[in-house]
């Protein structure tokens, strides 16, 4: 099968398409013919030697965790899926899944049936970003109706799902994004929007119950500044970079809470999310789709930042 491989850490140029052995499903696993694979910031961070590179180990390896495709074979013991089923998922994260390829194998319950209303390209944009938003809001923060949620980088892959999920849960959503994205984010459910290029968010918002920081401390001390807008007992979920001892100490001094976060495979949650998408409650934004051979170009575009929604690779299957 064709797959995008890299033999060393480095820039986008290290990504190349090669012929590799097709995986075989073990008991409880399915073999999925991949039609499309999502591209995420963790992909290019890992390619550079950061991100999940420490989990994957030394190259060569194949990046990619978001996939949408069709079940080709099932291993012994699989009862929930059958050949021909259209599925999507985020298999194996943070271990290697090899999503930038024509086939992947993984436990059947790490997949869910693809939203019927989405193409494979759109479905591949969902799993990692949507599960990140869902698990933060539902499992970590336990957001309830009437709360105020601030989403940093609201127009990005995770951000645009977080806005919609928080709205669905009954929260009042505040988002930071460039002014050109405000009309779109308002339609998705953001009640208040702050153009971070024109105004410091801590000067514009207060009494927030939950902050979802998708930028991190390295981006103009976003995590530390976010502590200022939380009400007593409020929660900061810091996704990139996690929670440093200094950040935790600062939070304790202000009487607010912090939590690091890393997304996990979750087929059951993907089933719920698919239902929201098919009912029109949640929209999926795909900024661009690239052929598998142009994985390097997709990474270059992603690394420039300011992508509205998600980038996707089409495998050609």
mmCIF file of C-alpha atoms in Angstrom:
data_model
loop_
_atom_site.group_PDB
_atom_site.id
_atom_site.type_symbol
_atom_site.label_atom_id
_atom_site.label_comp_id
_atom_site.label_asym_id
_atom_site.label_seq_id
_atom_site.Cartn_x
_atom_site.Cartn_y
_atom_site.Cartn_z
ATOM 1 C CA UNK A 1 0.000 0.000 0.000
ATOM 2 C CA UNK A 2 1.019 3.660 -0.305
ATOM 3 C CA UNK A 3 1.869 5.563 2.845
ATOM 4 C CA UNK A 4 3.569 8.820 3.774
ATOM 5 C CA UNK A 5 6.740 8.002 5.682
ATOM 6 C CA UNK A 6 9.576 9.997 7.200
ATOM 7 C CA UNK A 7 13.059 8.699 7.901
ATOM 8 C CA UNK A 8 14.234 11.534 10.154
ATOM 9 C CA UNK A 9 12.793 14.493 12.041
ATOM 10 C CA UNK A 10 12.751 17.745 10.135
ATOM 11 C CA UNK A 11 10.778 20.095 7.939
ATOM 12 C CA UNK A 12 7.889 19.169 5.632
ATOM 13 C CA UNK A 13 10.392 17.978 3.019
ATOM 14 C CA UNK A 14 11.087 14.812 5.065
ATOM 15 C CA UNK A 15 7.605 13.500 4.192
ATOM 16 C CA UNK A 16 7.591 11.124 1.214
ATOM 17 C CA UNK A 17 5.182 8.586 -0.263
ATOM 18 C CA UNK A 18 6.460 4.999 -0.288
ATOM 19 C CA UNK A 19 5.181 1.462 -0.806
ATOM 20 C CA UNK A 20 4.930 -0.344 2.544
ATOM 21 C CA UNK A 21 3.417 -3.592 3.756
ATOM 22 C CA UNK A 22 -0.342 -3.570 4.309
ATOM 23 C CA UNK A 23 -1.241 -4.263 7.961
ATOM 24 C CA UNK A 24 -3.324 -7.281 8.961
ATOM 25 C CA UNK A 25 -6.026 -7.094 11.632
ATOM 26 C CA UNK A 26 -5.448 -8.990 14.870
ATOM 27 C CA UNK A 27 -8.352 -10.393 16.920
ATOM 28 C CA UNK A 28 -10.787 -7.566 17.912
ATOM 29 C CA UNK A 29 -9.269 -5.323 15.217
ATOM 30 C CA UNK A 30 -10.567 -4.091 11.875
ATOM 31 C CA UNK A 31 -8.704 -3.270 8.688
ATOM 32 C CA UNK A 32 -9.947 0.028 7.291
ATOM 33 C CA UNK A 33 -9.371 1.202 3.738
ATOM 34 C CA UNK A 34 -8.642 4.876 4.359
ATOM 35 C CA UNK A 35 -10.339 7.371 2.043
ATOM 36 C CA UNK A 36 -9.145 10.503 3.853
ATOM 37 C CA UNK A 37 -6.915 11.464 6.781
ATOM 38 C CA UNK A 38 -7.062 14.588 8.905
ATOM 39 C CA UNK A 39 -4.000 16.789 9.431
ATOM 40 C CA UNK A 40 -3.494 18.212 12.929
ATOM 41 C CA UNK A 41 -0.944 20.425 14.695
ATOM 42 C CA UNK A 42 0.307 17.394 16.618
ATOM 43 C CA UNK A 43 1.288 15.898 13.249
ATOM 44 C CA UNK A 44 3.745 18.606 12.269
ATOM 45 C CA UNK A 45 5.021 18.962 15.832
ATOM 46 C CA UNK A 46 5.750 15.224 15.851
ATOM 47 C CA UNK A 47 7.360 15.440 12.417
ATOM 48 C CA UNK A 48 9.741 18.064 13.787
ATOM 49 C CA UNK A 49 10.713 15.867 16.741
ATOM 50 C CA UNK A 50 8.270 17.265 19.314
ATOM 51 C CA UNK A 51 4.623 16.376 19.826
ATOM 52 C CA UNK A 52 4.285 12.594 20.141
ATOM 53 C CA UNK A 53 7.734 11.818 18.720
ATOM 54 C CA UNK A 54 8.812 10.509 22.106
ATOM 55 C CA UNK A 55 5.943 8.005 22.012
ATOM 56 C CA UNK A 56 6.524 6.938 18.413
ATOM 57 C CA UNK A 57 10.264 6.529 18.899
ATOM 58 C CA UNK A 58 12.893 6.915 16.235
ATOM 59 C CA UNK A 59 11.810 7.193 12.577
ATOM 60 C CA UNK A 60 10.902 5.767 10.191
ATOM 61 C CA UNK A 61 7.221 6.138 11.007
ATOM 62 C CA UNK A 62 3.961 7.268 9.430
ATOM 63 C CA UNK A 63 2.038 10.166 10.889
ATOM 64 C CA UNK A 64 -1.696 10.647 11.112
ATOM 65 C CA UNK A 65 -4.412 9.710 13.600
ATOM 66 C CA UNK A 66 -7.639 11.010 11.991
ATOM 67 C CA UNK A 67 -9.104 8.628 9.418
ATOM 68 C CA UNK A 68 -12.338 8.024 7.544
ATOM 69 C CA UNK A 69 -12.871 5.020 5.328
ATOM 70 C CA UNK A 70 -14.512 1.638 4.823
ATOM 71 C CA UNK A 71 -14.023 -1.568 6.782
ATOM 72 C CA UNK A 72 -12.168 -4.039 4.556
ATOM 73 C CA UNK A 73 -11.711 -6.963 6.969
ATOM 74 C CA UNK A 74 -12.571 -7.783 10.570
ATOM 75 C CA UNK A 75 -10.505 -9.813 12.990
ATOM 76 C CA UNK A 76 -11.790 -12.615 15.181
ATOM 77 C CA UNK A 77 -14.175 -11.402 17.865
ATOM 78 C CA UNK A 78 -15.386 -8.222 16.151
ATOM 79 C CA UNK A 79 -19.175 -8.048 16.389
ATOM 80 C CA UNK A 80 -19.960 -4.329 16.071
ATOM 81 C CA UNK A 81 -18.613 -3.710 12.555
ATOM 82 C CA UNK A 82 -18.596 -5.627 9.277
ATOM 83 C CA UNK A 83 -16.870 -5.315 5.895
ATOM 84 C CA UNK A 84 -18.402 -2.476 3.925
ATOM 85 C CA UNK A 85 -19.230 -0.302 6.943
ATOM 86 C CA UNK A 86 -18.214 3.344 6.590
ATOM 87 C CA UNK A 87 -16.320 4.379 9.696
ATOM 88 C CA UNK A 88 -14.240 7.170 11.143
ATOM 89 C CA UNK A 89 -11.946 7.314 14.134
ATOM 90 C CA UNK A 90 -8.769 8.391 15.910
ATOM 91 C CA UNK A 91 -7.073 5.023 16.408
ATOM 92 C CA UNK A 92 -4.189 4.345 18.776
ATOM 93 C CA UNK A 93 -3.458 7.938 19.811
ATOM 94 C CA UNK A 94 -0.833 8.771 21.013
ATOM 95 C CA UNK A 95 0.830 5.614 19.661
ATOM 96 C CA UNK A 96 1.415 5.271 15.927
ATOM 97 C CA UNK A 97 -1.729 4.775 13.888
ATOM 98 C CA UNK A 98 -0.264 5.470 10.456
ATOM 99 C CA UNK A 99 -3.262 7.413 9.214
ATOM 100 C CA UNK A 100 -1.423 8.923 6.235
ATOM 101 C CA UNK A 101 -1.818 5.639 4.363
ATOM 102 C CA UNK A 102 -4.254 3.600 2.300
ATOM 103 C CA UNK A 103 -5.001 1.138 5.138
ATOM 104 C CA UNK A 104 -4.925 1.140 8.931
ATOM 105 C CA UNK A 105 -5.721 -1.466 11.566
ATOM 106 C CA UNK A 106 -6.970 -0.796 15.092
ATOM 107 C CA UNK A 107 -9.389 -2.149 17.704
ATOM 108 C CA UNK A 108 -12.907 -1.981 16.327
ATOM 109 C CA UNK A 109 -14.221 0.046 19.250
ATOM 110 C CA UNK A 110 -11.817 2.893 18.500
ATOM 111 C CA UNK A 111 -13.951 3.550 15.404
ATOM 112 C CA UNK A 112 -17.563 4.624 14.950
ATOM 113 C CA UNK A 113 -19.873 4.725 11.984
ATOM 114 C CA UNK A 114 -19.135 7.772 9.859
ATOM 115 C CA UNK A 115 -21.700 10.582 9.956
ATOM 116 C CA UNK A 116 -24.031 9.768 7.061
ATOM 117 C CA UNK A 117 -24.269 13.404 5.995
ATOM 118 C CA UNK A 118 -20.507 13.870 5.583
ATOM 119 C CA UNK A 119 -18.088 12.943 2.843
ATOM 120 C CA UNK A 120 -15.035 10.973 3.882
ATOM 121 C CA UNK A 121 -12.955 14.150 3.550
ATOM 122 C CA UNK A 122 -15.192 16.022 5.980
ATOM 123 C CA UNK A 123 -15.467 13.053 8.339
ATOM 124 C CA UNK A 124 -11.674 12.749 8.505
ATOM 125 C CA UNK A 125 -11.571 16.316 9.821
ATOM 126 C CA UNK A 126 -13.600 15.380 12.878
ATOM 127 C CA UNK A 127 -12.128 12.774 15.262
ATOM 128 C CA UNK A 128 -9.069 14.260 16.970
ATOM 129 C CA UNK A 129 -10.345 17.846 17.053
ATOM 130 C CA UNK A 130 -13.910 16.975 18.025
ATOM 131 C CA UNK A 131 -12.895 14.416 20.651
ATOM 132 C CA UNK A 132 -10.511 16.950 22.165
ATOM 133 C CA UNK A 133 -13.310 19.505 22.485
ATOM 134 C CA UNK A 134 -15.867 16.939 23.665
ATOM 135 C CA UNK A 135 -13.663 15.314 26.289
ATOM 136 C CA UNK A 136 -12.597 18.704 27.672
ATOM 137 C CA UNK A 137 -16.136 20.032 27.947
ATOM 138 C CA UNK A 138 -18.029 16.884 28.946
ATOM 139 C CA UNK A 139 -15.540 14.704 30.819
ATOM 140 C CA UNK A 140 -12.959 17.131 32.239
ATOM 141 C CA UNK A 141 -14.833 20.397 32.846
ATOM 142 C CA UNK A 142 -18.336 18.887 33.098
ATOM 143 C CA UNK A 143 -19.802 22.049 31.602
ATOM 144 C CA UNK A 144 -23.394 22.800 32.510
ATOM 145 C CA UNK A 145 -26.087 25.063 31.124
ATOM 146 C CA UNK A 146 -25.679 28.665 32.188
ATOM 147 C CA UNK A 147 -21.908 28.582 32.571
ATOM 148 C CA UNK A 148 -19.528 30.849 30.668
ATOM 149 C CA UNK A 149 -16.845 29.176 28.538
ATOM 150 C CA UNK A 150 -13.926 31.009 26.921
ATOM 151 C CA UNK A 151 -12.379 29.280 23.894
ATOM 152 C CA UNK A 152 -8.992 30.515 22.702
ATOM 153 C CA UNK A 153 -8.285 29.986 18.979
ATOM 154 C CA UNK A 154 -12.001 29.521 18.460
ATOM 155 C CA UNK A 155 -11.736 29.389 14.658
ATOM 156 C CA UNK A 156 -9.303 26.473 14.577
ATOM 157 C CA UNK A 157 -9.933 22.745 14.315
ATOM 158 C CA UNK A 158 -10.589 22.090 17.999
ATOM 159 C CA UNK A 159 -11.912 25.585 18.616
ATOM 160 C CA UNK A 160 -14.805 25.520 16.166
ATOM 161 C CA UNK A 161 -16.012 22.230 17.657
ATOM 162 C CA UNK A 162 -15.609 23.558 21.208
ATOM 163 C CA UNK A 163 -17.778 26.563 20.371
ATOM 164 C CA UNK A 164 -20.542 24.331 19.032
ATOM 165 C CA UNK A 165 -20.388 21.705 21.774
ATOM 166 C CA UNK A 166 -20.380 24.333 24.537
ATOM 167 C CA UNK A 167 -23.382 26.017 22.947
ATOM 168 C CA UNK A 168 -25.116 22.614 22.686
ATOM 169 C CA UNK A 169 -24.495 22.065 26.413
ATOM 170 C CA UNK A 170 -26.216 25.361 27.171
ATOM 171 C CA UNK A 171 -23.153 27.448 27.981
ATOM 172 C CA UNK A 172 -22.551 31.051 26.974
ATOM 173 C CA UNK A 173 -19.545 30.913 24.650
ATOM 174 C CA UNK A 174 -16.836 33.557 24.409
ATOM 175 C CA UNK A 175 -14.181 33.127 21.723
ATOM 176 C CA UNK A 176 -10.924 34.738 20.659
ATOM 177 C CA UNK A 177 -10.365 34.984 16.913
ATOM 178 C CA UNK A 178 -9.525 37.469 14.194
ATOM 179 C CA UNK A 179 -12.380 39.797 13.295
ATOM 180 C CA UNK A 180 -12.768 38.185 9.873
ATOM 181 C CA UNK A 181 -13.950 34.976 11.606
ATOM 182 C CA UNK A 182 -16.477 36.608 13.926
ATOM 183 C CA UNK A 183 -19.565 36.351 11.730
ATOM 184 C CA UNK A 184 -18.957 32.639 11.122
ATOM 185 C CA UNK A 185 -18.242 31.888 14.789
ATOM 186 C CA UNK A 186 -21.333 33.805 15.827
ATOM 187 C CA UNK A 187 -23.385 31.569 13.574
ATOM 188 C CA UNK A 188 -21.771 28.534 15.188
ATOM 189 C CA UNK A 189 -22.853 29.726 18.610
ATOM 190 C CA UNK A 190 -20.325 32.160 20.070
ATOM 191 C CA UNK A 191 -22.166 34.881 22.002
ATOM 192 C CA UNK A 192 -19.121 37.112 22.515
ATOM 193 C CA UNK A 193 -16.033 37.406 20.315
ATOM 194 C CA UNK A 194 -12.732 39.171 20.920
ATOM 195 C CA UNK A 195 -10.311 40.121 18.157
ATOM 196 C CA UNK A 196 -7.029 39.271 19.868
ATOM 197 C CA UNK A 197 -5.107 41.391 17.360
ATOM 198 C CA UNK A 198 -6.901 44.510 18.589
ATOM 199 C CA UNK A 199 -7.662 43.852 22.258
ATOM 200 C CA UNK A 200 -6.277 41.924 25.217
ATOM 201 C CA UNK A 201 -8.881 39.326 26.078
ATOM 202 C CA UNK A 202 -8.405 39.866 29.835
ATOM 203 C CA UNK A 203 -9.554 43.452 29.328
ATOM 204 C CA UNK A 204 -12.760 42.346 27.618
ATOM 205 C CA UNK A 205 -14.062 39.344 29.547
ATOM 206 C CA UNK A 206 -14.538 38.281 33.165
ATOM 207 C CA UNK A 207 -16.406 35.801 35.371
ATOM 208 C CA UNK A 208 -15.648 32.800 33.178
ATOM 209 C CA UNK A 209 -16.303 29.279 34.494
ATOM 210 C CA UNK A 210 -14.060 27.406 32.049
ATOM 211 C CA UNK A 211 -11.207 28.502 29.796
ATOM 212 C CA UNK A 212 -10.124 26.163 27.002
ATOM 213 C CA UNK A 213 -6.599 27.279 26.121
ATOM 214 C CA UNK A 214 -5.665 25.914 22.710
ATOM 215 C CA UNK A 215 -2.697 28.286 22.334
ATOM 216 C CA UNK A 216 -0.535 27.674 25.383
ATOM 217 C CA UNK A 217 1.833 29.678 27.508
ATOM 218 C CA UNK A 218 4.314 30.130 24.658
ATOM 219 C CA UNK A 219 1.732 32.254 22.829
ATOM 220 C CA UNK A 220 1.987 35.545 24.731
ATOM 221 C CA UNK A 221 1.490 33.857 28.123
ATOM 222 C CA UNK A 222 -2.085 32.931 27.208
ATOM 223 C CA UNK A 223 -2.427 30.384 30.024
ATOM 224 C CA UNK A 224 -1.247 32.744 32.763
ATOM 225 C CA UNK A 225 -3.337 35.628 31.436
ATOM 226 C CA UNK A 226 -6.382 33.344 31.317
ATOM 227 C CA UNK A 227 -6.263 32.938 35.091
ATOM 228 C CA UNK A 228 -7.325 36.590 35.372
ATOM 229 C CA UNK A 229 -10.696 36.025 33.705
ATOM 230 C CA UNK A 230 -11.781 32.995 35.726
ATOM 231 C CA UNK A 231 -14.222 33.316 38.589
ATOM 232 C CA UNK A 232 -13.322 31.722 41.921
ATOM 233 C CA UNK A 233 -13.260 27.960 41.509
ATOM 234 C CA UNK A 234 -13.156 28.261 37.727
ATOM 235 C CA UNK A 235 -11.130 25.876 35.583
ATOM 236 C CA UNK A 236 -8.367 26.436 33.025
ATOM 237 C CA UNK A 237 -7.798 23.482 30.703
ATOM 238 C CA UNK A 238 -4.356 23.949 29.167
ATOM 239 C CA UNK A 239 -3.969 21.793 26.066
ATOM 240 C CA UNK A 240 -0.589 22.549 24.419
ATOM 241 C CA UNK A 241 2.199 22.558 26.979
ATOM 242 C CA UNK A 242 0.049 21.406 29.877
ATOM 243 C CA UNK A 243 0.292 22.935 33.353
ATOM 244 C CA UNK A 244 3.698 23.997 34.654
ATOM 245 C CA UNK A 245 4.414 24.189 38.397
ATOM 246 C CA UNK A 246 4.510 27.973 38.043
ATOM 247 C CA UNK A 247 1.093 28.064 36.367
ATOM 248 C CA UNK A 248 -0.409 25.795 39.021
ATOM 249 C CA UNK A 249 1.029 27.981 41.782
ATOM 250 C CA UNK A 250 -0.398 31.120 40.162
ATOM 251 C CA UNK A 251 -3.792 29.446 39.834
ATOM 252 C CA UNK A 252 -3.796 28.349 43.467
ATOM 253 C CA UNK A 253 -3.026 31.915 44.530
ATOM 254 C CA UNK A 254 -6.110 33.142 42.645
ATOM 255 C CA UNK A 255 -8.400 30.372 43.905
ATOM 256 C CA UNK A 256 -8.907 28.785 40.492
ATOM 257 C CA UNK A 257 -8.184 25.325 39.122
ATOM 258 C CA UNK A 258 -6.027 24.024 36.278
ATOM 259 C CA UNK A 259 -5.948 20.809 34.306
ATOM 260 C CA UNK A 260 -3.665 19.457 31.579
ATOM 261 C CA UNK A 261 -5.310 17.454 28.827
ATOM 262 C CA UNK A 262 -4.536 14.839 26.198
ATOM 263 C CA UNK A 263 -7.236 13.352 24.005
ATOM 264 C CA UNK A 264 -7.956 9.584 23.991
ATOM 265 C CA UNK A 265 -9.569 7.289 21.402
ATOM 266 C CA UNK A 266 -13.303 7.118 22.120
ATOM 267 C CA UNK A 267 -15.587 5.328 19.676
ATOM 268 C CA UNK A 268 -18.654 5.836 21.874
ATOM 269 C CA UNK A 269 -18.180 9.613 21.937
ATOM 270 C CA UNK A 270 -17.666 9.611 18.166
ATOM 271 C CA UNK A 271 -21.047 7.909 17.808
ATOM 272 C CA UNK A 272 -22.644 10.699 19.831
ATOM 273 C CA UNK A 273 -20.806 13.353 17.814
ATOM 274 C CA UNK A 274 -21.898 11.727 14.543
ATOM 275 C CA UNK A 275 -25.494 12.011 15.712
ATOM 276 C CA UNK A 276 -25.069 15.728 16.427
ATOM 277 C CA UNK A 277 -23.561 16.246 12.974
ATOM 278 C CA UNK A 278 -26.272 14.291 11.182
ATOM 279 C CA UNK A 279 -28.977 16.257 13.015
ATOM 280 C CA UNK A 280 -27.415 19.527 11.903
ATOM 281 C CA UNK A 281 -26.468 20.569 15.437
ATOM 282 C CA UNK A 282 -22.741 20.637 14.604
ATOM 283 C CA UNK A 283 -20.984 21.765 11.414
ATOM 284 C CA UNK A 284 -17.576 20.632 10.181
ATOM 285 C CA UNK A 285 -15.262 23.168 8.567
ATOM 286 C CA UNK A 286 -12.665 21.901 6.079
ATOM 287 C CA UNK A 287 -10.233 24.557 4.931
ATOM 288 C CA UNK A 288 -8.514 22.514 2.205
ATOM 289 C CA UNK A 289 -8.042 18.962 0.906
ATOM 290 C CA UNK A 290 -4.709 17.706 -0.491
ATOM 291 C CA UNK A 291 -3.761 14.476 -2.281
ATOM 292 C CA UNK A 292 -1.613 12.106 -0.239
ATOM 293 C CA UNK A 293 1.408 13.045 -2.338
ATOM 294 C CA UNK A 294 1.113 16.633 -1.111
ATOM 295 C CA UNK A 295 1.316 15.921 2.607
ATOM 296 C CA UNK A 296 4.314 18.243 2.840
ATOM 297 C CA UNK A 297 2.283 21.104 1.322
ATOM 298 C CA UNK A 298 -0.536 20.448 3.797
ATOM 299 C CA UNK A 299 1.958 20.669 6.655
ATOM 300 C CA UNK A 300 3.403 23.918 5.319
ATOM 301 C CA UNK A 301 -0.059 25.438 5.128
ATOM 302 C CA UNK A 302 -0.939 24.269 8.633
ATOM 303 C CA UNK A 303 2.273 25.581 10.126
ATOM 304 C CA UNK A 304 1.550 29.056 8.805
ATOM 305 C CA UNK A 305 -1.334 29.187 11.271
ATOM 306 C CA UNK A 306 -4.745 30.838 11.093
ATOM 307 C CA UNK A 307 -6.389 27.864 9.346
ATOM 308 C CA UNK A 308 -10.177 28.061 9.515
ATOM 309 C CA UNK A 309 -11.225 24.572 10.586
ATOM 310 C CA UNK A 310 -9.209 21.596 9.385
ATOM 311 C CA UNK A 311 -6.858 20.378 6.662
ATOM 312 C CA UNK A 312 -7.334 16.922 5.126
ATOM 313 C CA UNK A 313 -5.419 14.453 2.954
ATOM 314 C CA UNK A 314 -7.229 12.384 0.328
ATOM 315 C CA UNK A 315 -5.599 8.967 -0.045
ATOM 316 C CA UNK A 316 -7.047 8.312 -3.504
ATOM 317 C CA UNK A 317 -8.893 5.209 -2.292
#
